[in-house]
Coordinates of C-alpha atoms and ligand atoms in Angstrom, one line a residue:
X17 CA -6.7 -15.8 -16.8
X18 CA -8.5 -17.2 -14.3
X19 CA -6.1 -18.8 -11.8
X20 CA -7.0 -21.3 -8.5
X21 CA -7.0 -18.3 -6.4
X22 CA -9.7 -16.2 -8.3
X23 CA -11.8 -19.2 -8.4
X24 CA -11.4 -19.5 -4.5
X25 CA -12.5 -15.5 -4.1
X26 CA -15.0 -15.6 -6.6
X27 CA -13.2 -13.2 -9.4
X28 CA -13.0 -12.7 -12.9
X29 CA -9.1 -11.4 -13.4
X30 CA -6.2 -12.6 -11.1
X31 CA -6.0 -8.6 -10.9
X32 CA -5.4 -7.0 -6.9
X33 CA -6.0 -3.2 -6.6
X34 CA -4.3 -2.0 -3.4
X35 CA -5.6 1.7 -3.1
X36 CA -6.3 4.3 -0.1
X37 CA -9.3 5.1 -1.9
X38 CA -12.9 3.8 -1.2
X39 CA -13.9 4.8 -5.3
X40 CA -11.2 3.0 -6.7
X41 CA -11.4 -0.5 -4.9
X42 CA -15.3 -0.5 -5.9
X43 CA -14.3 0.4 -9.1
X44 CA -11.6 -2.4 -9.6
X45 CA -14.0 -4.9 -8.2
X46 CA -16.8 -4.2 -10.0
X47 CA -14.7 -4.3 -13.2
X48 CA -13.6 -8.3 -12.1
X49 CA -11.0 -7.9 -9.8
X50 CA -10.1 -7.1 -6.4
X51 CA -10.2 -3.9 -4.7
X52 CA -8.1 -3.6 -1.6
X53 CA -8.4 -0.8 1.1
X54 CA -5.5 0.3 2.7
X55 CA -6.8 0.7 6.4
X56 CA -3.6 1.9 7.9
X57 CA -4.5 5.6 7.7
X58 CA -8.3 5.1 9.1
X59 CA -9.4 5.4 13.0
X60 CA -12.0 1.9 13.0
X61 CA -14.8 4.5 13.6
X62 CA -13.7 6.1 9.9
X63 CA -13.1 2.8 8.3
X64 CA -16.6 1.8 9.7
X65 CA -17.8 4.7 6.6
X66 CA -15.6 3.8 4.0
X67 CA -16.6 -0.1 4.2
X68 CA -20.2 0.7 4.3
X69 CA -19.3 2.7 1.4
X70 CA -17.9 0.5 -0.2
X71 CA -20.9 -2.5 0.5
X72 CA -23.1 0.0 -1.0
X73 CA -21.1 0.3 -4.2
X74 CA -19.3 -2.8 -5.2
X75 CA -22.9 -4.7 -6.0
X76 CA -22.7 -8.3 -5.4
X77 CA -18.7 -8.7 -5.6
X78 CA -15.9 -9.0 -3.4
X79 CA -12.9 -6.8 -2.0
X80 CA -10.5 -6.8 0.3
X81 CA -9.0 -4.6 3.1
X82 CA -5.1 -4.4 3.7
X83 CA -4.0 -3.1 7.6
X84 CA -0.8 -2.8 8.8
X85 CA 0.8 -4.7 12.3
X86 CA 4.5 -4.2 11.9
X87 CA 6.4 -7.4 13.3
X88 CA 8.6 -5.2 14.9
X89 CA 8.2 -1.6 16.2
X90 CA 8.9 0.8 19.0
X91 CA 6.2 0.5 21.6
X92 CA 5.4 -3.3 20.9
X93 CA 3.4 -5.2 24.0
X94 CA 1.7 -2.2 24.7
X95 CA -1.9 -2.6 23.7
X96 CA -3.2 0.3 25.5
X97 CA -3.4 3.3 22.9
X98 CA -3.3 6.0 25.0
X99 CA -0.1 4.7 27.3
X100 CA 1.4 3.6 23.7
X101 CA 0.9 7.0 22.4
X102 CA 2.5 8.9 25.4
X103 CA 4.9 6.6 25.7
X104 CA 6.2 7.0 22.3
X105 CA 6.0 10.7 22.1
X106 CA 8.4 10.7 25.1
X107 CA 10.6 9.0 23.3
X108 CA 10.9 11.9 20.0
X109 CA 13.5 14.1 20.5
X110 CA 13.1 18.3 20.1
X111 CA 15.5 18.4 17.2
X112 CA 13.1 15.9 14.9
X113 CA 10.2 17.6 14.9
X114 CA 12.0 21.1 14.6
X115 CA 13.4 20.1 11.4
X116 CA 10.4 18.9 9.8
X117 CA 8.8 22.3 11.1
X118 CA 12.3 24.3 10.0
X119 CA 11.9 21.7 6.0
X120 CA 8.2 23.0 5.9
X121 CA 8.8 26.8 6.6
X122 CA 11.6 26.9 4.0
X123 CA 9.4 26.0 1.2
X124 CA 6.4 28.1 2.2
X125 CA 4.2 25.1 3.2
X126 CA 1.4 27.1 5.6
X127 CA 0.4 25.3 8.9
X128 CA -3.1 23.5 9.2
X129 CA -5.5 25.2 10.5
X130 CA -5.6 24.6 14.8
X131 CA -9.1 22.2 14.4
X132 CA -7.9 19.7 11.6
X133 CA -4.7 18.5 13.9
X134 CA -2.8 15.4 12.3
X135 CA -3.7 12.2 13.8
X136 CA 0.0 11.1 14.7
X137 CA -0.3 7.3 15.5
X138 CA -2.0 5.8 12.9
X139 CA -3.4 2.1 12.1
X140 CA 0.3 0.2 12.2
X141 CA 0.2 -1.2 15.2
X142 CA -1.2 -4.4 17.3
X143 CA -2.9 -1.1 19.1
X144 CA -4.6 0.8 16.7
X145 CA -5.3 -2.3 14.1
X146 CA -7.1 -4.6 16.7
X147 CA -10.2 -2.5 16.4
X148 CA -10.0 -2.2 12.6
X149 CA -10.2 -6.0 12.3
X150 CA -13.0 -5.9 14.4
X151 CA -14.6 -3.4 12.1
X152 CA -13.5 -5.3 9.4
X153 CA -14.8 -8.6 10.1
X154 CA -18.2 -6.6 10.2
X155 CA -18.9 -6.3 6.6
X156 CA -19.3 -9.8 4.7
X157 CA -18.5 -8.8 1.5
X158 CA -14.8 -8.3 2.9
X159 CA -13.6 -11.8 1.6
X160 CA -10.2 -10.7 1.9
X161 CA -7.4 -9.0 4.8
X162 CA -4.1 -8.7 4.1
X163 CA -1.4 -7.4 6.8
X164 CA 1.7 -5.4 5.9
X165 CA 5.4 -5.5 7.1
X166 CA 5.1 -8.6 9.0
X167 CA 3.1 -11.7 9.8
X168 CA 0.3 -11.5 11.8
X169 CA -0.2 -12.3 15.0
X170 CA -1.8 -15.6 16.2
X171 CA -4.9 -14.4 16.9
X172 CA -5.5 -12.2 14.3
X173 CA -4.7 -14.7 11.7
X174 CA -7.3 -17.3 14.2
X175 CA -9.9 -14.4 14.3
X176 CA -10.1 -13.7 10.3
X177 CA -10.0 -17.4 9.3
X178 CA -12.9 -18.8 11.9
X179 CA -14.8 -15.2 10.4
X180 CA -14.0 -17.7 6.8
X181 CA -12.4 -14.7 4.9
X182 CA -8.5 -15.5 3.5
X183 CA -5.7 -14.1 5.5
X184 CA -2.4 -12.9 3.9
X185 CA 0.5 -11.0 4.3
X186 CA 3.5 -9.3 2.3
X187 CA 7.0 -10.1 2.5
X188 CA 10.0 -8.9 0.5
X189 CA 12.4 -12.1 0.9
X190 CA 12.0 -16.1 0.6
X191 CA 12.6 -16.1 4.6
X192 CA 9.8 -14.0 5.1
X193 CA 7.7 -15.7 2.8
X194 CA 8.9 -19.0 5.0
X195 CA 7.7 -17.0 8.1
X196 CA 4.2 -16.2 6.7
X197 CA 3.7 -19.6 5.6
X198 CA 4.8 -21.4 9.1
X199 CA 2.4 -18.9 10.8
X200 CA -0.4 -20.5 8.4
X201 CA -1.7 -17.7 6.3
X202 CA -3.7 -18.3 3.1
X203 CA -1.7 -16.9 0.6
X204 CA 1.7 -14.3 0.6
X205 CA 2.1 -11.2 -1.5
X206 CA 5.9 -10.9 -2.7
X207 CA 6.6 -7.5 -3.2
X208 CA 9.8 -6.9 -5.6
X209 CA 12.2 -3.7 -4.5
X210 CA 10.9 -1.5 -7.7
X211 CA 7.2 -1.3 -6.0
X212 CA 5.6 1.6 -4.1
X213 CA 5.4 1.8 -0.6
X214 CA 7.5 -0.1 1.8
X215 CA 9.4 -2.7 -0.1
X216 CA 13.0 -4.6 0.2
X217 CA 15.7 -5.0 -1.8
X218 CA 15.4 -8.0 -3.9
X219 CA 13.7 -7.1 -7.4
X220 CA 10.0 -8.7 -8.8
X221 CA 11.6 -11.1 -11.4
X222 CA 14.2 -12.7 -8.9
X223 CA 11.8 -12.6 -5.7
X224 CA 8.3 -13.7 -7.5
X225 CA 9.4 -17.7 -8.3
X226 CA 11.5 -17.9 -5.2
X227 CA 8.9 -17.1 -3.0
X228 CA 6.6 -19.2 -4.9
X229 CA 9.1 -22.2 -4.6
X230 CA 9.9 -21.7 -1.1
X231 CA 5.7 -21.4 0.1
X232 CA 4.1 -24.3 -2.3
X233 CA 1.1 -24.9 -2.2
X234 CA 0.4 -21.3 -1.1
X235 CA -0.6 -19.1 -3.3
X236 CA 1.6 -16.3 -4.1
X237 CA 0.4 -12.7 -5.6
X238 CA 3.0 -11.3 -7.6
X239 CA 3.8 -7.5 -6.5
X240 CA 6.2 -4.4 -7.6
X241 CA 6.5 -2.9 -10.8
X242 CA 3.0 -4.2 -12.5
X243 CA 1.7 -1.9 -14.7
X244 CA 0.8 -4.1 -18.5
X245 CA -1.1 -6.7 -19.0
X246 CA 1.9 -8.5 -20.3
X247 CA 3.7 -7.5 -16.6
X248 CA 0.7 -9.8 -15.6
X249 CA 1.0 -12.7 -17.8
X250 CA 5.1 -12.5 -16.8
X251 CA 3.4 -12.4 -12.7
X252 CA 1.3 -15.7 -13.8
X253 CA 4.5 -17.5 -15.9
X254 CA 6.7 -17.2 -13.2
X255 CA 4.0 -19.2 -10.9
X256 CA 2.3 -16.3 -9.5
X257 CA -1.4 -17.2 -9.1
X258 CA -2.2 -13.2 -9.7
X259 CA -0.6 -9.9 -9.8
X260 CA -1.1 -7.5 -6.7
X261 CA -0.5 -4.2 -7.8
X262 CA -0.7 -0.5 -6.4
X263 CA 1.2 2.5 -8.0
X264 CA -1.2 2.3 -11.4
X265 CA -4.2 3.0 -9.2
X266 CA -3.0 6.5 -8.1
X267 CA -3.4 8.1 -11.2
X268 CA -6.9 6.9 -12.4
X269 CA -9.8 9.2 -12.9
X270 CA -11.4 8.2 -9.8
X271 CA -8.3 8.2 -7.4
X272 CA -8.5 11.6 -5.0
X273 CA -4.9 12.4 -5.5
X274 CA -4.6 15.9 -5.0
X275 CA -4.5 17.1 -8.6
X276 CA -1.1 18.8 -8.3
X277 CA 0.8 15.8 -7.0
X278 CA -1.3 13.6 -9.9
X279 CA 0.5 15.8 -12.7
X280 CA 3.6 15.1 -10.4
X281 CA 3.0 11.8 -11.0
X282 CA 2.1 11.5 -14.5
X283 CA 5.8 13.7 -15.5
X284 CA 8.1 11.1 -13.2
X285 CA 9.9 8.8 -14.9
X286 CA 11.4 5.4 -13.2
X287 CA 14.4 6.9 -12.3
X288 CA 13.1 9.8 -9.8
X289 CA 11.9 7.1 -6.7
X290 CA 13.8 6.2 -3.9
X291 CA 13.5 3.8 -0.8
X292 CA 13.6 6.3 2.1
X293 CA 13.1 6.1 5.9
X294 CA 12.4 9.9 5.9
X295 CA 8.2 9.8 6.6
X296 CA 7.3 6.1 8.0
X297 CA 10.5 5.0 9.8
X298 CA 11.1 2.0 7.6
X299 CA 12.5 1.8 3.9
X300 CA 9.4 3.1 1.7
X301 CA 9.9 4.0 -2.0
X302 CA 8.5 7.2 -2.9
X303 CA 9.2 10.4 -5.4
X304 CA 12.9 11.5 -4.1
X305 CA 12.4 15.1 -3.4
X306 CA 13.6 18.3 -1.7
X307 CA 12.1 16.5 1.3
X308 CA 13.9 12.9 1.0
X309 CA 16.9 14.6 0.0
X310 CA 17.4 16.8 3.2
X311 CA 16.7 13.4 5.8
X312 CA 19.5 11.5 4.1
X313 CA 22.1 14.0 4.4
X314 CA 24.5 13.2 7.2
X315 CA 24.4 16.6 9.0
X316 CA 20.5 15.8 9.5
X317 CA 18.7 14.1 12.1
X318 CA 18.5 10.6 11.7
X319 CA 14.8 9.0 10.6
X320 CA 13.4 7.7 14.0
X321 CA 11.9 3.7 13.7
X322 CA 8.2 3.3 13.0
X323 CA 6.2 4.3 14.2
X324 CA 8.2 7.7 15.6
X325 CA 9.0 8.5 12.6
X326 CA 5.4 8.9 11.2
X327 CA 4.7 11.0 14.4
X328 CA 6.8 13.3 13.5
X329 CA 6.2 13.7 10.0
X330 CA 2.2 13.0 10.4
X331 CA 1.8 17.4 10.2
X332 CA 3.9 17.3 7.3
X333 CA 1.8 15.1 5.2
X334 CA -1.1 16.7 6.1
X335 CA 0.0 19.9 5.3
X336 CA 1.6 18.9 1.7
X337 CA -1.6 17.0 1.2
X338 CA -3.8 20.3 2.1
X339 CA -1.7 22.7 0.0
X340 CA -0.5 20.2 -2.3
X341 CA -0.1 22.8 -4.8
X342 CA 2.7 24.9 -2.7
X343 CA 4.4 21.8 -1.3
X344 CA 5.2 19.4 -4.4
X345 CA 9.0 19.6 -3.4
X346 CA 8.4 18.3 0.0
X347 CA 5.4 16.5 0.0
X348 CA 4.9 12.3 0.4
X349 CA 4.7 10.4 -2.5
X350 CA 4.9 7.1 -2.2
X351 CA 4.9 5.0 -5.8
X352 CA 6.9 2.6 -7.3
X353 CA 9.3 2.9 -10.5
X354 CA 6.4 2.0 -12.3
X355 CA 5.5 5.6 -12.1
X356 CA 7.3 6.4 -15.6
X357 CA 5.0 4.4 -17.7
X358 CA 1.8 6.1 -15.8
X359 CA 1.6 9.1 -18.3
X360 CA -2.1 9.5 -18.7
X361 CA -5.2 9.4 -16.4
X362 CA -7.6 6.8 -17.5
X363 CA -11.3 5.7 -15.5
X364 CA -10.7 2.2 -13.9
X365 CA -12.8 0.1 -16.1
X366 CA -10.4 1.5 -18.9
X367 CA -7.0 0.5 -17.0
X368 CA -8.5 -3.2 -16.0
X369 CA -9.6 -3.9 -19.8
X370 CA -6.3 -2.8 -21.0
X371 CA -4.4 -5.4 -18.6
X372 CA -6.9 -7.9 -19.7
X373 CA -6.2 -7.1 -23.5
X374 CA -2.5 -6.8 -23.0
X375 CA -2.3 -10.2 -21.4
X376 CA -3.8 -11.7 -24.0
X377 CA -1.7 -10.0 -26.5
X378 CA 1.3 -11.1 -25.0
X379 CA 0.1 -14.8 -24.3
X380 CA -0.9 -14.8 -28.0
X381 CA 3.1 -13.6 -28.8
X382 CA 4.5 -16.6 -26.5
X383 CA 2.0 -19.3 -28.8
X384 CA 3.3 -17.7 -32.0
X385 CA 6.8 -18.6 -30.5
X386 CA 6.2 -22.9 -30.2
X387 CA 5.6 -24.7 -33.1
X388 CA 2.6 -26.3 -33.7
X389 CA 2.6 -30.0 -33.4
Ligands
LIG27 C1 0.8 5.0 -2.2 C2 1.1 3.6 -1.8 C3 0.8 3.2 -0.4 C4 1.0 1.9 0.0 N1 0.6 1.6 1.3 C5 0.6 0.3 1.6 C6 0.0 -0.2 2.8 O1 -0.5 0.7 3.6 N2 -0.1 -1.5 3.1 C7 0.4 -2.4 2.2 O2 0.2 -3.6 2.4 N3 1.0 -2.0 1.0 C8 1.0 -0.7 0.7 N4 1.6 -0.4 -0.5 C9 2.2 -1.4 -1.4 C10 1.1 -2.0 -2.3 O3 0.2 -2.9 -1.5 C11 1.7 -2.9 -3.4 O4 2.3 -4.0 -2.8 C12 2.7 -2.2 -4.2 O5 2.2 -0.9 -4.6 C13 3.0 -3.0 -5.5 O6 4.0 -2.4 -6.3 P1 3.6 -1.3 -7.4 O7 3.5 -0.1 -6.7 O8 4.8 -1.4 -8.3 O9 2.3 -1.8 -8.1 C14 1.5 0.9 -0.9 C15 1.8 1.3 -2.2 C16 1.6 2.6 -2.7 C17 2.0 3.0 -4.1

């Protein structure tokens, strides 16, 4: 199993664990792959604790941290956090946030209490990431960054190569993958439509080889819809050099899902995900909902773009998240199609050795297949 790329970072099992949660990507990398923090939702002071952490529980390995620095949003130029953030409030209109309130009342969702406010601009954009990657570059064990929903800019890519950690970046098309590679990144993430999160419209099996055809040399990590072992060894035949993955992670013993919306999870089946603009601004698949529903209808508001949207809907997440057990119709669930095979909660080390033994398994069905000479 062990591809070029894990060689170059150091790991047992081409196997990347995107997560929000510090216990699970010191878990995964402790078990031979790659844990990966998603930043976007830390101020740097917060992800300052959650690296250290992290340093202090992964041992000698490596992980990685994923941030987000959109290539396009409202607000863009403006590096100044407080202008950005008055700026873009200006621009929400009444009726936007009166829905969300009016969505949230309707279903009994209570409001936070006045001292645990919603941040509302979080880590996605050239603003608010800039001192995360300074934070970042703090912690050596890091070996890893990878940047969402665009490439990076110059100097971010300059800073974290001189720092001699990998840069990369996800894409969801061959022309993105062409822009990531021109811009000089290390290696590209292509993310098929059925993953979780924000993702595009071309599907794993028809993206993963284009975009590995179209960046060569580069090394490409195979995302969307990952969830076997033999899902891995079809990643690594199609000429991925590993498999990227991030829905599996949310229901593992040690993810802190709020237990309601972890049952949620574990009775969806592939069908019940949708790619909505409803909580970020930009197409995101998540569990289609009361919530999802209501923002696509055409006598509703209109999702704003990112990152307005998220303002709006910051409270709302909060609020589902803190009574998560009152606000499963409405609440954000980001997760791929994936979802229907995650039907049990198992510990990390348990998930990781099941890939490993199910890649094997399915390598050893391929070799019964040829002949032998
Ligand atoms: C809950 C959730 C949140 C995500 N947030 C981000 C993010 O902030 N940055 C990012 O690069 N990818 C994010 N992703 C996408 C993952 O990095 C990964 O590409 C995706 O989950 C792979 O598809 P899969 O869900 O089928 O495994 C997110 C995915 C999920 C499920």
């Amino acid at each position: 199993m062990q591809t070029e790329f894990c060689k170059q970072l150091g790991i047992e099992f081409p196997i990347f664990a995107f997560t929000h949660c510090r216990d699970v990507a010191a878990a995964v990398s402790q078990a031979g792959g790659l844990g990966v923090l998603g930043a976007v939702g830390f101020s740097a002071e917060q992800l300052e604790v959650e690296l250290k952490w992290i340093d202090e529980h992964v041992g000698d390995k490596p992980y990685g941290v994923d941030i987000v620095i959109p290539g396009k949003y409202a607000g863009q130029g403006e590096l100044d956090v407080e202008k950005l953030e008055a700026q873009l409030r200006a621009a929400i209109p009444d009726g936007h946030r009166e829905f969300a309130a009016k969505l949230l009342a309707d279903h009994g969702v209570p409001e936070l209490p006045p001292e645990e406010k919603a941040r509302e601009l979080l880590g996605w954009t050239a603003a608010t990431a800039g001192p995360q990657v300074e934070t970042i570059l703090k912690h050596p064990k890091v070996r890893l960054v990878a940047n969402a929903l665009g490439t990076p800019p110059a100097d971010v890519v300059k800073e974290i190569q001189d720092s001699g950690r990998l840069v990369g970046a996800l894409c969801g098309s061959a022309y993105h993958a062409r822009k990531h590679a021109e811009a000089g990144i290390d290696f590209i993430i292509a993310q098929g439509t059925e993953g979780g999160g924000h993702t595009g419209e071309i599907g794993s099996m028809v993206l993963w080889p284009e975009v590995v055809k179209a960046v060569a040399p580069i090394p490409v990590l195979a995302a969307g819809g990952i969830g076997t072992g033999a899902q891995v060894a079809a990643a690594l035949a199609l000429g991925a050099q590993g498999a990227w993955t991030g829905s599996i992670w949310l229901t593992v013993a040690e993810a802190e899902v709020p237990p309601p919306q972890k049952e949620t999870l574990l009775h969806a089946s592939s069908r019940d995900t949708v790619r909505s603009r409803s909580w970020t601004g930009k197409p995101c698949r998540m569990l289609r909902n009361d919530w999802t529903e209501a923002w696509g209808r055409e006598d509703t508001p209109d999702p704003l773009g990112m990152p307005l949207q998220f303002m709006v809907t910051a409270d709302a997440v909060s609020r589902t998240h803190r009574y998560s057990n009152k606000a499963q119709d409405v609440v954000f669930n980001p997760v791929g199609q994936i979802v229907g095979s995650m039907n049990e909660v198992e510990p990390v080390r348990d998930l990781m050795l099941r890939l490993v033994e199910e890649y094997l398994e399915a390598v050893e069905r391929l070799e019964a297949l040829t002949p032998e000479v």
